[in-house]
XYZ file of C-alpha atoms in Angstrom:
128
model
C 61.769 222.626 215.597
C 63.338 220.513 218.465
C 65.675 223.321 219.192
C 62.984 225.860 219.861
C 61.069 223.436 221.929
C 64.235 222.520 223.857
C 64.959 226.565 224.199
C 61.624 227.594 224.839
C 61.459 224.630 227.654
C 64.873 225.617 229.161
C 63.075 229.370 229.560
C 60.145 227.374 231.340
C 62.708 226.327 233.829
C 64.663 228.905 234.749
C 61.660 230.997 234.898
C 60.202 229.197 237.480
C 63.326 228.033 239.224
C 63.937 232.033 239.319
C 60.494 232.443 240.936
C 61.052 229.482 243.577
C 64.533 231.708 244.853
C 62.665 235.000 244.622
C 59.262 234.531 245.613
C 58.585 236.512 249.286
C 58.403 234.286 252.200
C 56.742 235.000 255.502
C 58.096 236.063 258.269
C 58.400 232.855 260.829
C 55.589 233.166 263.610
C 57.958 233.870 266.694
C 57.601 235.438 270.511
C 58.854 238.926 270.824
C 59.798 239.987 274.326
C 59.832 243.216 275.948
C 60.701 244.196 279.669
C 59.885 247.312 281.693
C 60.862 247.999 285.388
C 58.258 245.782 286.693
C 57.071 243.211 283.904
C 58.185 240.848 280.896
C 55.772 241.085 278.445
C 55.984 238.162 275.656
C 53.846 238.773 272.005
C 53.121 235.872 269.714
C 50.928 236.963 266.342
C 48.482 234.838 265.351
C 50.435 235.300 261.706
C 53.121 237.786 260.562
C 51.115 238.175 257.255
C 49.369 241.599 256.672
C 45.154 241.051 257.910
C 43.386 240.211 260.460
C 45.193 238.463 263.567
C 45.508 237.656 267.128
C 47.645 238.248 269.871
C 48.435 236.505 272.560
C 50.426 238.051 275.565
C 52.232 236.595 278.349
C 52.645 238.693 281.302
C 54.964 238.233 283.845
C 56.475 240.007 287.106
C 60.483 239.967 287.121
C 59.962 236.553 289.312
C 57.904 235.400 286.679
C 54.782 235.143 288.751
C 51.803 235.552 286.169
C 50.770 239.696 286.451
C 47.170 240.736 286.733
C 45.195 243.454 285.507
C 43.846 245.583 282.525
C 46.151 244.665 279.463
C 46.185 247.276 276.699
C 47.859 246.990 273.199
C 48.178 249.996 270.420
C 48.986 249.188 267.233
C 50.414 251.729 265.092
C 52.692 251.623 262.140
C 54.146 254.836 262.347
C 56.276 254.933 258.701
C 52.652 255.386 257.376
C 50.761 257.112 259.632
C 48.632 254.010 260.535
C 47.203 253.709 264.444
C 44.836 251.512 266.088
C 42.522 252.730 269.233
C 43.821 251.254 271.993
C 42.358 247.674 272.869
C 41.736 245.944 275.840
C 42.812 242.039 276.008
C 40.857 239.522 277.518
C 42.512 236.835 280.088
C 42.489 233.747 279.172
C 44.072 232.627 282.358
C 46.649 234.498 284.702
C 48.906 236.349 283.419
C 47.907 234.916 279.549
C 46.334 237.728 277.677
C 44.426 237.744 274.218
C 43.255 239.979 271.289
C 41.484 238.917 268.699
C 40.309 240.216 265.623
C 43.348 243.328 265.246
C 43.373 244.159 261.750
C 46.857 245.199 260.987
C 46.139 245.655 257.448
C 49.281 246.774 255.766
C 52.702 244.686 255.358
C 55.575 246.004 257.145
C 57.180 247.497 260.502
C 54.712 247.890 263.204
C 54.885 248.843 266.387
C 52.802 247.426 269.087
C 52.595 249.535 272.375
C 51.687 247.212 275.591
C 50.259 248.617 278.728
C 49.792 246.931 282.295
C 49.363 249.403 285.225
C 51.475 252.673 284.756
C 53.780 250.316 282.359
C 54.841 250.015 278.901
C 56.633 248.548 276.397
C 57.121 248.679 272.535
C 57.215 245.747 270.734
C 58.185 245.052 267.141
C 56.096 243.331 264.956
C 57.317 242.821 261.444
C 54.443 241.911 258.705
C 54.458 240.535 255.362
């Protein structure tokens, strides 16, 4: 009887010990940089989990003078098909950009297109 307990306990462990080393993590919440001929743009998510989210945006000229005007971004996760309508971000001072409320619904590789002028950039966004 005390063996079984013992073996069924030892299960218990590993199984959850298993779990622990297994079980996805998130992708750390990190800036992602792009530069075109004129600009630096910077991206930090809200969250690099799959949902609703924010981004913020740092422009910059290649001084790194804060940039003004109308700041697009596109989502779009290409692999499946999945695009977003272009959105216009609202300054929160200058050159500091934000959009709230993007529902990037599906974990994985996306691909956020950011547009300033006659510029743009693609910038990586990896979701879990």
């Amino acid at each position: 009887m005390k063996r079984r307990a013992l073996g069924a306990l030892a299960v218990a462990v590993a199984l959850v010990a298993a779990l622990v080393v297994l079980w996805p993590r998130g992708v750390e919440v990190r800036p992602q940089v792009a530069e075109s001929g004129r600009f630096r743009f910077e991206l930090t998510p809200g969250s690099t989990k799959s949902g609703t989210t924010t981004l913020d945006l740092v422009v910059t000229d290649r001084s790194g003078n804060a940039a003004s005007g109308e700041v697009t971004v596109e989502p779009a996760m290409p692999q499946m098909g999945h695009a977003l309508a272009p959105i216009t971000a609202a300054p929160v001072e200058p050159g500091h950009y934000r959009v709230g409320g993007v529902g990037l619904t599906m974990a994985g590789q996306w691909e956020i297109t950011v547009s300033l002028s006659a510029e743009r950039v693609v910038i990586p966004l990896l979701l879990t």
